[in-house]
Short mmCIF file of C-alpha atoms in Angstrom, two decimals:
data_model
loop_
_atom_site.label_atom_id
_atom_site.label_comp_id
_atom_site.label_asym_id
_atom_site.label_seq_id
_atom_site.Cartn_x
_atom_site.Cartn_y
_atom_site.Cartn_z
CA MET A 1 -1.70 8.28 -14.69
CA PRO A 2 -5.29 8.16 -13.31
CA LEU A 3 -6.78 4.77 -12.52
CA ARG A 4 -10.49 4.06 -13.02
CA GLY A 5 -12.60 1.61 -11.01
CA ASN A 6 -14.52 -1.33 -12.43
CA VAL A 7 -16.18 -0.65 -15.73
CA THR A 8 -19.67 -2.12 -15.94
CA ALA A 9 -21.57 -2.93 -19.06
CA GLY A 10 -23.69 0.20 -19.54
CA ALA A 11 -24.30 -0.25 -23.21
CA SER A 12 -27.22 -2.00 -24.87
CA ALA A 13 -26.84 -5.29 -26.49
CA LEU A 14 -24.95 -5.01 -29.77
CA LEU A 15 -26.60 -6.09 -32.97
CA ALA A 16 -24.93 -8.70 -35.11
CA LEU A 17 -22.08 -7.37 -37.26
CA ALA A 18 -24.16 -8.20 -40.33
CA LEU A 19 -25.86 -4.89 -39.78
CA LEU A 20 -22.59 -3.09 -40.30
CA ALA A 21 -22.84 -3.79 -43.98
CA THR A 22 -26.06 -1.75 -44.31
CA GLY A 23 -25.45 1.20 -46.60
CA CYS A 24 -21.72 0.56 -46.94
CA ALA A 25 -21.77 0.52 -50.67
CA ASP A 26 -21.77 4.22 -51.00
CA GLY A 27 -18.64 4.62 -48.82
CA ARG A 28 -20.08 7.56 -46.69
CA ASP A 29 -19.31 7.86 -42.97
CA GLY A 30 -22.18 8.79 -40.67
CA ALA A 31 -22.87 9.00 -36.98
CA ALA A 32 -23.11 5.65 -35.17
CA SER A 33 -24.07 6.96 -31.74
CA ALA A 34 -27.63 8.21 -32.48
CA PRO A 35 -30.66 6.19 -33.62
CA PRO A 36 -32.75 7.25 -36.63
CA ALA A 37 -34.86 10.34 -36.14
CA SER A 38 -38.01 8.44 -37.12
CA PRO A 39 -39.04 4.93 -38.15
CA SER A 40 -39.06 6.10 -41.72
CA ALA A 41 -35.56 7.62 -41.54
CA THR A 42 -32.59 5.81 -43.02
CA THR A 43 -30.35 4.19 -40.42
CA PRO A 44 -27.04 6.14 -40.31
CA HIS A 45 -24.25 4.43 -42.24
CA GLY A 46 -22.37 2.04 -40.07
CA TYR A 47 -24.80 2.27 -37.15
CA VAL A 48 -24.25 -0.15 -34.28
CA GLU A 49 -26.73 -0.01 -31.41
CA GLY A 50 -25.09 0.91 -28.04
CA ALA A 51 -21.74 1.90 -29.53
CA GLN A 52 -20.13 5.11 -30.58
CA GLU A 53 -18.45 5.55 -33.93
CA LYS A 54 -15.19 7.52 -33.82
CA ALA A 55 -13.00 9.15 -36.39
CA GLU A 56 -9.87 7.30 -35.37
CA GLN A 57 -8.84 3.83 -34.28
CA GLN A 58 -9.80 3.21 -30.59
CA SER A 59 -6.75 1.17 -29.58
CA ARG A 60 -6.68 -0.49 -26.13
CA LEU A 61 -4.21 -2.82 -24.46
CA LEU A 62 -5.49 -5.76 -22.47
CA LEU A 63 -2.99 -6.60 -19.68
CA ASN A 64 -2.77 -9.43 -17.20
CA ASP A 65 -0.55 -10.49 -14.32
CA PRO A 66 -0.83 -14.27 -14.12
CA SER A 67 0.54 -14.61 -10.58
CA GLY A 68 -2.25 -12.53 -8.93
CA GLY A 69 -4.72 -12.35 -11.72
CA ASP A 70 -4.82 -8.51 -11.85
CA THR A 71 -6.25 -7.41 -15.20
CA ARG A 72 -6.44 -3.96 -16.79
CA VAL A 73 -7.60 -2.41 -20.01
CA LEU A 74 -5.39 0.50 -20.94
CA ASP A 75 -7.11 3.02 -23.18
CA LEU A 76 -4.48 4.34 -25.55
CA ILE A 77 -6.62 7.30 -26.55
CA THR A 78 -7.25 8.70 -23.07
CA GLY A 79 -4.25 7.12 -21.24
CA GLU A 80 -6.65 5.78 -18.56
CA SER A 81 -6.25 2.31 -17.02
CA HIS A 82 -9.48 0.48 -16.28
CA GLU A 83 -9.64 -2.24 -13.67
CA VAL A 84 -11.57 -5.34 -14.55
CA SER A 85 -12.26 -8.66 -12.80
CA ARG A 86 -9.18 -10.65 -11.76
CA ALA A 87 -8.15 -13.63 -13.89
CA PRO A 88 -5.51 -15.57 -11.85
CA GLY A 89 -3.65 -18.44 -13.61
CA THR A 90 -3.88 -17.05 -17.07
CA SER A 91 -1.27 -18.85 -19.14
CA ALA A 92 -1.86 -17.14 -22.47
CA LEU A 93 -3.66 -14.06 -23.72
CA THR A 94 -5.05 -13.65 -27.32
CA THR A 95 -7.50 -11.40 -29.10
CA ASP A 96 -9.59 -11.26 -32.27
CA GLY A 97 -9.33 -7.47 -32.36
CA ARG A 98 -12.17 -6.79 -30.00
CA PHE A 99 -12.61 -9.73 -27.54
CA GLY A 100 -9.70 -10.74 -25.34
CA HIS A 101 -9.33 -14.46 -24.54
CA LEU A 102 -7.71 -15.23 -21.21
CA HIS A 103 -6.63 -18.93 -21.48
CA GLY A 104 -6.10 -20.87 -18.31
CA ALA A 105 -6.08 -24.46 -16.87
CA ASP A 106 -9.79 -24.23 -16.15
CA GLY A 107 -10.91 -22.75 -19.49
CA THR A 108 -10.97 -19.61 -21.58
CA ARG A 109 -12.56 -16.43 -20.18
CA VAL A 110 -13.74 -13.72 -22.65
CA LEU A 111 -13.59 -10.00 -22.06
CA ASP A 112 -15.10 -7.46 -24.37
CA THR A 113 -12.43 -4.68 -24.52
CA GLY A 114 -15.05 -2.30 -25.88
CA ALA A 115 -13.09 -1.19 -28.98
CA TRP A 116 -12.92 -2.55 -32.43
CA THR A 117 -12.51 -1.79 -36.18
CA VAL A 118 -14.71 -2.92 -39.03
CA ASP A 119 -12.87 -2.98 -42.38
CA HIS A 120 -15.05 -2.77 -45.50
CA GLY A 121 -12.08 -2.75 -47.90
CA ASP A 122 -12.51 0.77 -49.29
CA HIS A 123 -13.25 2.32 -45.89
CA VAL A 124 -13.23 1.43 -42.20
CA HIS A 125 -15.38 2.14 -39.13
CA TYR A 126 -13.98 2.59 -35.57
CA TYR A 127 -16.16 1.88 -32.56
CA ARG A 128 -16.02 2.02 -28.81
CA THR A 129 -18.40 0.93 -26.06
CA ALA A 130 -18.30 -0.30 -22.43
CA ILE A 131 -15.86 -2.84 -21.19
CA ARG A 132 -17.50 -5.99 -19.82
CA ASP A 133 -17.10 -9.66 -18.95
CA VAL A 134 -18.66 -12.07 -21.41
CA GLY A 135 -18.12 -15.30 -19.53
CA ARG A 136 -16.29 -18.52 -20.38
CA LEU A 137 -16.10 -20.11 -23.91
CA SER A 138 -14.83 -23.44 -22.65
CA ASP A 139 -13.70 -25.56 -19.79
CA GLY A 140 -10.29 -27.22 -19.75
CA PRO A 141 -6.80 -26.19 -20.86
CA ARG A 142 -5.04 -25.82 -24.27
CA THR A 143 -7.89 -24.18 -26.18
CA ARG A 144 -7.34 -22.08 -29.27
CA VAL A 145 -9.85 -19.43 -30.30
CA ARG A 146 -10.24 -17.92 -33.81
CA SER A 147 -12.92 -15.47 -34.99
CA ASP A 148 -14.35 -13.48 -37.83
CA ALA A 149 -17.33 -11.12 -38.15
CA ALA A 150 -19.85 -13.96 -37.85
CA VAL A 151 -18.49 -16.81 -35.69
CA THR A 152 -15.92 -17.61 -32.99
CA VAL A 153 -14.54 -21.13 -33.01
CA VAL A 154 -12.97 -22.81 -30.00
CA THR A 155 -10.67 -25.69 -30.79
CA HIS A 156 -9.89 -27.98 -27.78
CA GLY A 157 -6.67 -29.77 -27.05
CA ASP A 158 -8.21 -33.13 -27.99
CA GLY A 159 -9.15 -31.88 -31.46
CA ARG A 160 -12.85 -31.16 -30.82
CA ALA A 161 -14.17 -27.87 -32.12
CA GLU A 162 -17.18 -25.72 -31.24
CA ILE A 163 -18.76 -22.81 -33.17
CA HIS A 164 -20.20 -19.80 -31.22
CA ARG A 165 -22.28 -17.07 -32.80
CA ARG A 166 -20.38 -13.81 -32.74
CA ALA A 167 -23.74 -11.98 -32.09
CA ASP A 168 -24.11 -13.84 -28.82
CA LEU A 169 -20.66 -12.52 -27.62
CA GLU A 170 -21.60 -9.01 -28.70
CA ALA A 171 -24.76 -9.24 -26.63
CA GLY A 172 -22.71 -10.14 -23.63
CA ALA A 173 -22.92 -13.98 -23.35
CA PRO A 174 -21.15 -16.95 -24.87
CA GLY A 175 -24.41 -18.54 -26.09
CA THR A 176 -24.85 -22.20 -26.91
CA PRO A 177 -22.08 -23.46 -29.21
CA ARG A 178 -22.58 -26.03 -32.18
CA PRO A 179 -20.06 -28.85 -32.48
CA LEU A 180 -18.00 -29.02 -35.67
CA PRO A 181 -17.58 -32.65 -36.93
CA GLY A 182 -14.19 -34.19 -37.12
CA THR A 183 -10.94 -34.16 -35.20
CA HIS A 184 -8.75 -31.17 -35.90
CA THR A 185 -5.03 -30.57 -35.78
CA GLY A 186 -4.26 -26.98 -34.83
CA ALA A 187 -6.91 -24.25 -34.70
CA VAL A 188 -10.01 -24.17 -36.80
CA VAL A 189 -9.85 -20.78 -38.64
CA PRO A 190 -12.95 -18.84 -39.93
CA TYR A 191 -12.18 -17.68 -43.46
CA GLU A 192 -14.27 -16.45 -46.38
CA GLU A 193 -17.56 -17.60 -44.80
CA HIS A 194 -16.13 -21.11 -44.33
CA LEU A 195 -14.00 -22.85 -41.60
CA LEU A 196 -10.61 -23.84 -42.56
CA THR A 197 -8.75 -26.65 -40.69
CA LEU A 198 -6.31 -29.51 -40.79
CA THR A 199 -7.76 -32.93 -39.99
CA ASP A 200 -6.17 -36.13 -38.75
CA ASP A 201 -9.18 -38.26 -39.35
CA THR A 202 -7.10 -40.44 -41.72
CA GLU A 203 -3.70 -41.97 -40.98
CA GLY A 204 -0.69 -39.96 -42.15
CA THR A 205 0.06 -36.20 -42.56
CA PRO A 206 -2.79 -33.82 -41.72
CA LYS A 207 -4.62 -32.53 -44.70
CA VAL A 208 -6.56 -29.33 -45.41
CA ALA A 209 -10.26 -29.52 -44.86
CA VAL A 210 -12.92 -26.91 -45.51
CA TYR A 211 -16.41 -26.75 -43.86
CA ASP A 212 -19.29 -24.41 -44.44
CA ARG A 213 -20.82 -22.52 -41.53
CA GLU A 214 -23.36 -25.25 -40.98
CA GLY A 215 -20.57 -27.79 -40.36
CA GLU A 216 -20.85 -29.61 -43.73
CA ARG A 217 -17.52 -30.53 -45.37
CA VAL A 218 -17.05 -28.95 -48.86
CA ALA A 219 -14.47 -29.35 -51.57
CA ALA A 220 -10.92 -28.61 -50.46
CA PRO A 221 -7.49 -28.59 -52.09
CA ASP A 222 -5.51 -31.80 -51.90
CA ALA A 223 -2.83 -30.35 -49.64
CA GLU A 224 -0.92 -31.68 -46.65
CA CYS A 225 0.90 -29.82 -43.78
CA GLU A 226 3.45 -31.98 -42.01
CA LYS A 227 3.88 -31.24 -38.27
CA PRO A 228 1.58 -28.15 -38.31
CA ARG A 229 2.16 -25.33 -35.80
CA GLY A 230 1.09 -21.71 -36.03
CA ASP A 231 -1.48 -19.90 -38.20
CA ALA A 232 -2.32 -16.37 -39.36
CA VAL A 233 -5.04 -14.71 -41.41
CA THR A 234 -3.81 -12.20 -43.99
CA ARG A 235 -5.42 -10.34 -46.91
CA ARG A 236 -3.75 -12.93 -49.22
CA GLY A 237 -5.23 -15.90 -47.38
CA VAL A 238 -4.58 -18.21 -44.41
CA VAL A 239 -1.01 -19.08 -43.60
CA LEU A 240 -0.39 -22.43 -41.84
CA GLY A 241 3.04 -23.22 -40.49
CA CYS A 242 4.41 -26.64 -41.67
CA ALA A 243 7.62 -28.55 -41.36
CA ASP A 244 8.89 -27.42 -44.77
CA GLY A 245 7.73 -23.75 -44.50
CA ALA A 246 4.27 -22.39 -44.93
CA LEU A 247 1.05 -23.43 -46.62
CA LEU A 248 -1.09 -20.53 -47.99
CA VAL A 249 -4.82 -21.40 -48.44
CA ARG A 250 -6.85 -18.92 -50.51
CA ALA A 251 -10.41 -18.66 -51.72
CA ASP A 252 -11.57 -17.30 -55.02
CA ASP A 253 -15.36 -17.25 -55.64
CA GLY A 254 -15.81 -20.08 -53.21
CA THR A 255 -13.00 -22.17 -54.72
CA PHE A 256 -10.13 -22.97 -52.34
CA THR A 257 -6.55 -23.44 -53.45
CA ALA A 258 -3.37 -24.14 -51.49
CA GLU A 259 0.17 -23.00 -52.32
CA ARG A 260 3.42 -24.04 -50.61
CA ILE A 261 5.93 -21.39 -49.55
CA PRO A 262 8.97 -23.50 -48.70
CA TYR A 263 11.98 -22.26 -46.76
CA GLY A 264 14.24 -23.19 -49.59
CA ALA A 265 16.65 -25.28 -47.48
CA GLY A 266 16.53 -27.69 -44.67
CA VAL A 267 15.53 -26.02 -41.31
CA PRO A 268 16.02 -27.67 -37.99
CA GLU A 269 12.77 -28.19 -36.10
CA ARG A 270 13.82 -25.81 -33.27
CA GLU A 271 14.32 -23.05 -35.90
CA ARG A 272 10.97 -23.42 -37.58
CA ALA A 273 8.48 -20.52 -37.72
CA THR A 274 5.65 -21.68 -35.39
CA ASP A 275 4.47 -18.47 -33.66
CA PHE A 276 3.45 -15.87 -36.26
CA ARG A 277 3.04 -12.18 -35.29
CA HIS A 278 2.12 -9.25 -37.54
CA ARG A 279 0.17 -6.03 -37.74
CA ALA A 280 -3.48 -6.59 -38.32
CA GLY A 281 -4.17 -6.21 -42.08
CA SER A 282 -0.51 -6.68 -42.99
CA ASP A 283 0.80 -9.50 -45.29
CA THR A 284 4.24 -9.50 -43.64
CA LEU A 285 4.61 -12.04 -40.81
CA THR A 286 7.36 -12.59 -38.27
CA ALA A 287 8.35 -15.59 -36.18
CA PRO A 288 11.38 -16.61 -34.11
CA ALA A 289 13.94 -18.68 -35.91
CA GLY A 290 15.42 -20.31 -32.89
CA ASP A 291 17.00 -18.01 -30.28
CA ARG A 292 19.35 -15.93 -32.47
CA ALA A 293 17.35 -15.03 -35.58
CA VAL A 294 13.88 -14.04 -36.82
CA TRP A 295 11.93 -15.27 -39.87
CA VAL A 296 10.09 -12.68 -41.97
CA LEU A 297 7.50 -14.10 -44.36
CA ASP A 298 6.33 -11.87 -47.16
CA VAL A 299 3.03 -13.48 -48.14
CA THR A 300 2.62 -11.24 -51.21
CA GLU A 301 5.98 -12.11 -52.65
CA ARG A 302 5.88 -15.72 -51.27
CA THR A 303 9.40 -15.37 -49.80
CA TRP A 304 11.09 -16.12 -46.48
CA THR A 305 13.87 -13.89 -45.16
CA ARG A 306 16.03 -14.99 -42.13
CA VAL A 307 17.31 -11.92 -40.24
CA GLU A 308 20.28 -12.70 -38.02
CA THR A 309 19.39 -10.61 -34.95
CA GLY A 310 21.34 -12.19 -32.13
CA PRO A 311 19.52 -13.35 -28.99
CA ALA A 312 15.92 -12.46 -29.78
CA VAL A 313 13.13 -12.45 -27.22
CA ALA A 314 10.26 -10.90 -29.20
CA ALA A 315 9.72 -9.63 -32.73
CA ASN A 316 7.12 -7.91 -34.96
CA THR A 317 6.77 -5.55 -37.92
CA ALA A 318 4.24 -3.22 -39.47
CA GLY A 319 5.34 -4.42 -42.92
CA GLU A 320 5.25 -2.13 -45.99
CA GLY A 321 8.73 -0.89 -45.63
CA SER A 322 8.74 -0.57 -41.83
CA PRO A 323 11.64 -1.97 -39.80
CA LEU A 324 11.66 -5.39 -38.16
CA LEU A 325 11.35 -4.72 -34.40
CA VAL A 326 13.31 -7.05 -32.13
CA LEU A 327 13.61 -7.16 -28.34
CA ARG A 328 16.91 -8.88 -27.40
CA THR A 329 17.91 -10.34 -24.09
CA ASP A 330 19.82 -7.17 -23.13
CA GLY A 331 16.50 -5.39 -22.85
CA VAL A 332 17.17 -3.18 -25.82
CA LEU A 333 14.76 -2.80 -28.74
CA TYR A 334 16.42 -2.94 -32.15
CA GLY A 335 15.24 -2.01 -35.63
CA TYR A 336 16.42 -3.98 -38.66
CA ASP A 337 16.08 -3.37 -42.40
CA ILE A 338 14.37 -6.52 -43.53
CA ALA A 339 15.75 -6.48 -47.03
CA THR A 340 19.41 -6.18 -45.99
CA GLY A 341 19.31 -7.54 -42.42
CA GLU A 342 21.22 -4.41 -41.29
CA GLN A 343 20.56 -2.98 -37.85
CA VAL A 344 19.27 0.55 -38.52
CA SER A 345 18.12 1.76 -35.01
CA ARG A 346 18.10 0.89 -31.36
CA THR A 347 16.85 2.21 -28.02
CA LYS A 348 18.52 2.50 -24.69
CA PRO A 349 17.92 -0.52 -22.35
CA LEU A 350 14.15 -0.54 -21.67
CA LEU A 351 13.84 -3.72 -19.50
CA LYS A 352 16.20 -4.32 -16.68
CA ASP A 353 15.48 -8.00 -16.50
CA VAL A 354 13.84 -9.71 -19.47
CA PRO A 355 11.23 -12.34 -18.37
CA GLY A 356 11.46 -15.73 -19.96
CA THR A 357 15.22 -15.65 -20.25
CA GLY A 358 17.94 -16.66 -17.75
CA PRO A 359 17.08 -18.82 -14.75
CA ASP A 360 13.28 -18.20 -15.02
CA ALA A 361 12.80 -19.53 -18.52
CA THR A 362 9.11 -20.45 -17.90
CA ALA A 363 7.93 -16.91 -17.27
CA PRO A 364 5.91 -15.27 -20.11
CA ARG A 365 8.19 -13.41 -22.49
CA PRO A 366 7.40 -9.76 -23.33
CA VAL A 367 5.70 -9.08 -26.69
CA ILE A 368 5.74 -6.35 -29.29
CA GLU A 369 2.29 -5.28 -30.46
CA VAL A 370 2.23 -3.16 -33.64
CA ASP A 371 -0.44 -1.01 -35.30
CA ARG A 372 -0.26 1.53 -38.19
CA SER A 373 1.73 4.15 -36.30
CA ARG A 374 2.99 2.76 -33.02
CA ALA A 375 4.50 -0.25 -31.35
CA TYR A 376 3.95 -1.33 -27.71
CA LEU A 377 6.32 -3.22 -25.42
CA ASN A 378 5.37 -4.48 -21.94
CA ASP A 379 7.86 -4.30 -18.99
CA PRO A 380 6.40 -6.48 -16.27
CA GLU A 381 9.14 -5.88 -13.64
CA GLY A 382 8.93 -2.07 -14.28
CA LYS A 383 5.14 -2.13 -14.19
CA ARG A 384 4.91 -0.16 -17.40
CA VAL A 385 4.27 -0.23 -21.09
CA TYR A 386 6.33 1.65 -23.67
CA GLU A 387 4.78 3.26 -26.78
CA ILE A 388 7.33 3.43 -29.61
CA ASP A 389 7.30 5.44 -32.74
CA TYR A 390 8.98 2.91 -35.07
CA ASN A 391 8.99 5.45 -37.94
CA ASP A 392 11.17 7.89 -35.92
CA ASP A 393 14.24 5.88 -34.91
CA LEU A 394 12.33 3.98 -32.21
CA ARG A 395 11.53 7.14 -30.28
CA ILE A 396 9.74 6.50 -27.00
CA ALA A 397 6.55 8.43 -27.57
CA ARG A 398 4.85 7.68 -24.19
CA THR A 399 5.45 5.53 -21.14
CA PHE A 400 2.40 4.14 -19.34
CA ASP A 401 3.01 3.46 -15.54
CA LEU A 402 0.76 0.84 -14.14
CA ASP A 403 -0.21 -0.66 -10.78
CA ILE A 404 0.26 -4.25 -11.97
CA GLU A 405 3.01 -6.24 -13.55
CA PRO A 406 1.74 -6.67 -17.19
CA ALA A 407 3.29 -9.98 -18.00
CA LEU A 408 0.71 -10.71 -20.72
CA MET A 409 -0.40 -8.15 -23.33
CA VAL A 410 -2.54 -7.94 -26.50
CA GLU A 411 -3.80 -4.90 -28.43
CA ALA A 412 -7.51 -4.58 -29.29
CA GLY A 413 -9.43 -2.05 -31.24
CA ARG A 414 -7.72 -3.12 -34.52
#
């Protein structure tokens, strides 16, 4: 597979995503790569300065080897691997669908992967532009980053939170953040033009708090979340992981409500769902249930399902009738029927040694990234990524050979 050199920022500064809404009411698709023919001409629907609009999702994988810092962006459309600046010591890798966040002991570095999707409900736009470094969002470890179309919020390990303008990141710089009042437990989550969080500014169990974009606290449901860990944004609302299950916070015409989704029985702390993974846009979440099972949370139906999988390393699902995908310690990828818990498919062994298991339990575990048609599994020791057609008995559709060990992986362009 061909390798490309460093990709520099050749695109113009991007406008704020607010411009994307221009003309969206009619649902027409138009060219995003050319400016209007004249000042009096109507701006093409979905136009974004400096970006190209495409007819299909522009999926890319951001990959990192923490030991040496080698970092790549793998373009899943062209199959090309793009080398970017090294980021040694990365301990975690997250994304908001466009920007990759490389978390480390000295702060969080941001990389624009150059691919993203804008979902307007009745239609979507797909964009691609140059890959480039944006800079650092914060100094210090244990930061959590959550974003929407307007803001990116960094929550520090000590509970402080800062709000960045998304338009600044799109223009290629972090900008100057504004502090959010209060001390926050878990990540501050942008949602429905507000900021949703759990606060511990009073003694006792953390309670739901809602702020507007100016940092003013507004009315919030009287809801608590004991020992919160994990969060996810779905079309049905924000899911917060709590000791007794999940708390679903929703907004309807600016009014926020909270609904509990309990496990239904006592669950030991080590078997709680605390690390949610799902396909972007899906309302079906997965999370480890200890070492030998996986939780599946159907947010629409408000139900938990525990699938007994055996020794699970990673899990994910596309939802909507698709199988639950589970990588086990034997290096085999399995497919399970979520409703029955029955194993319905499996691959040959894909990973010879599974990181994060056995003697080296501290190494990053592989992950399963899922989009609307494919799943991706990273194999650090084999220096490769597998593309899997989960709708065709887990067929290996493509194998991407790399020149680094991709211990950390996220999918952007979604």
